[in-house]
Structures are given as structure tokens and as C-alpha cells.
Amino acid sequence: MRTLISSAFVSLDGVVEAPGGESGYRNAGWTFKDMEFLPEAYGIKGREQEEASAMLLGRVSYEAFSAVWPDMEDFVQYKAMPKYVVSTTLTEDGLVDNWGETAILRSLDEVAALKETEGGPIIMHGSASLNRALSDAGLIDRYHLLVFPLLLGAGKRLFSGTDKDAQKLKLVEHEAYANGMQLNVFDVVR
């Protein structure tokens, strides 16, 4: 079974909305506004590209990332990597042609089936709504969380508010940086 990894920039209060400056959100760009840039704090991003064998995205994140990532040197390893977009509305003509092989999955059952295939880890970036659904369905195996030292209040959250049984996590890696950011890598305990 393939490992599904959720990778997210998250505020201390769990908000993941518009970390890079996407419009329409009051605190857009919170990952770089008034935050000292420390390259070592983002080392996990390079490791993710090296270790992953496929990428999973929700439609909104796919549309945002596919507009810029294909031409970015920082994400060059993702270009050739197979991508899977979970969407009930996206059509084939909505896929970009300069970002490698991309398939559309229509349900969480199709994500579960993808995890059953041969291959290495699948990395998921952004995709807040998809993350909540996959987490609630027990389909995420690992979390790579870059936690930023700020409280944003309102905004899309990484985890749902669904009333459910506790899900235990095991901290497998942790690093704190001089700018207050923290890397937390958790495996889901089954």
C-alpha cells in the first residue's frame, strides 16, 4: 500500500488558507509577511519532491499550482511526476498540458484504490477541503506540517470539525527554527 502524505503550511490555530498570497482572504500571504526567511525551515519541501512518486491535489489547489509550478525551478521534480486531481467538476479540458501526466479521480473510493497500487509515496499539497475529507475517511498516513507562529482566527482549517473518534498520531520528526516556525512530521497510528 502506498503512503499518502499531507503537506501543509499551517498557522498555530490550524488555518491553511492563502499562505502564498491568494486573493480574497484577509490574511493572504501570511507565510512571508513579517516572517524572517530561513532556508533550512523549508528543507522538507525538497525532500518531499525527492521521496514522492506522485502528487494528489484537490481541484482548487490544482488550478492554482498548475498555473505557476510547471515553470518554477523550485518545483522542477514535480513536473514529470504523475498527478491526480480529486474533483467532481473538473474535466479533461481543464487540465494543463505542460505539467506532465494528470488523471482525474472522482471520489474518495478512487483515492483509496490509488493507494492500493504499486509505487512510492503520494504527496498532497494545499487542498484544504480534500485534506479534511481524506483525514475523516482515514486515508492519510502521514502529515508534514510547517507550523507558523501566528494566530489567524478565521480561514479554512486543515482538519474538519467532525465529531469522530480520536485519531492518534506519532511524532516522528520535529525541528524548531530561529524564526519561530516548527516542522512537525506525524505518522497516523492505525
PDB file of N, CA and C in Angstrom, residues 135 140-143 164-171 186-190:
ATOM      1  N   SER A 135      -8.767  12.927   5.692  1.00  0.00           N
ATOM      2  CA  SER A 135      -8.474  12.692   7.107  1.00  0.00           C
ATOM      3  C   SER A 135      -9.659  12.019   7.788  1.00  0.00           C
ATOM      4  N   ILE A 140      -5.266   9.328   5.148  1.00  0.00           N
ATOM      5  CA  ILE A 140      -3.954   9.971   5.249  1.00  0.00           C
ATOM      6  C   ILE A 140      -3.086   9.160   6.208  1.00  0.00           C
ATOM      7  N   ASP A 141      -1.834   8.937   5.805  1.00  0.00           N
ATOM      8  CA  ASP A 141      -0.909   8.138   6.593  1.00  0.00           C
ATOM      9  C   ASP A 141       0.122   8.968   7.346  1.00  0.00           C
ATOM     10  N   ARG A 142       0.435  10.161   6.816  1.00  0.00           N
ATOM     11  CA  ARG A 142       1.490  10.981   7.409  1.00  0.00           C
ATOM     12  C   ARG A 142       1.155  12.451   7.162  1.00  0.00           C
ATOM     13  N   TYR A 143       1.554  13.295   8.115  1.00  0.00           N
ATOM     14  CA  TYR A 143       1.408  14.740   7.985  1.00  0.00           C
ATOM     15  C   TYR A 143       2.776  15.398   8.061  1.00  0.00           C
ATOM     16  N   LYS A 164     -15.847  12.786  15.819  1.00  0.00           N
ATOM     17  CA  LYS A 164     -15.397  11.432  15.472  1.00  0.00           C
ATOM     18  C   LYS A 164     -14.499  10.906  16.578  1.00  0.00           C
ATOM     19  N   ASP A 165     -14.186   9.635  16.502  1.00  0.00           N
ATOM     20  CA  ASP A 165     -13.266   9.036  17.456  1.00  0.00           C
ATOM     21  C   ASP A 165     -11.892   9.677  17.308  1.00  0.00           C
ATOM     22  N   ALA A 166     -11.156   9.714  18.393  1.00  0.00           N
ATOM     23  CA  ALA A 166      -9.802  10.271  18.383  1.00  0.00           C
ATOM     24  C   ALA A 166      -8.925   9.494  17.405  1.00  0.00           C
ATOM     25  N   GLN A 167      -8.072  10.204  16.718  1.00  0.00           N
ATOM     26  CA  GLN A 167      -7.110   9.584  15.803  1.00  0.00           C
ATOM     27  C   GLN A 167      -5.727   9.878  16.371  1.00  0.00           C
ATOM     28  N   LYS A 168      -5.020   8.851  16.745  1.00  0.00           N
ATOM     29  CA  LYS A 168      -3.709   9.027  17.370  1.00  0.00           C
ATOM     30  C   LYS A 168      -2.637   9.250  16.306  1.00  0.00           C
ATOM     31  N   LEU A 169      -1.694  10.133  16.655  1.00  0.00           N
ATOM     32  CA  LEU A 169      -0.572  10.439  15.784  1.00  0.00           C
ATOM     33  C   LEU A 169       0.725  10.178  16.547  1.00  0.00           C
ATOM     34  N   LYS A 170       1.768   9.786  15.815  1.00  0.00           N
ATOM     35  CA  LYS A 170       3.083   9.573  16.416  1.00  0.00           C
ATOM     36  C   LYS A 170       4.047  10.582  15.813  1.00  0.00           C
ATOM     37  N   LEU A 171       4.663  11.417  16.641  1.00  0.00           N
ATOM     38  CA  LEU A 171       5.650  12.383  16.184  1.00  0.00           C
ATOM     39  C   LEU A 171       6.910  11.631  15.775  1.00  0.00           C
ATOM     40  N   PHE A 186       4.181  13.785  11.532  1.00  0.00           N
ATOM     41  CA  PHE A 186       3.412  12.812  12.299  1.00  0.00           C
ATOM     42  C   PHE A 186       2.996  11.641  11.418  1.00  0.00           C
ATOM     43  N   ASP A 187       3.146  10.432  11.939  1.00  0.00           N
ATOM     44  CA  ASP A 187       2.543   9.261  11.300  1.00  0.00           C
ATOM     45  C   ASP A 187       1.213   9.003  11.990  1.00  0.00           C
ATOM     46  N   VAL A 188       0.221   8.589  11.205  1.00  0.00           N
ATOM     47  CA  VAL A 188      -1.070   8.213  11.761  1.00  0.00           C
ATOM     48  C   VAL A 188      -0.928   6.805  12.351  1.00  0.00           C
ATOM     49  N   VAL A 189      -1.340   6.638  13.587  1.00  0.00           N
ATOM     50  CA  VAL A 189      -1.286   5.334  14.252  1.00  0.00           C
ATOM     51  C   VAL A 189      -2.555   4.586  13.921  1.00  0.00           C
ATOM     52  N   ARG A 190      -2.404   3.409  13.381  1.00  0.00           N
ATOM     53  CA  ARG A 190      -3.574   2.589  12.994  1.00  0.00           C
ATOM     54  C   ARG A 190      -3.801   1.487  14.001  1.00  0.00           C
TER      55      ARG A 190
END
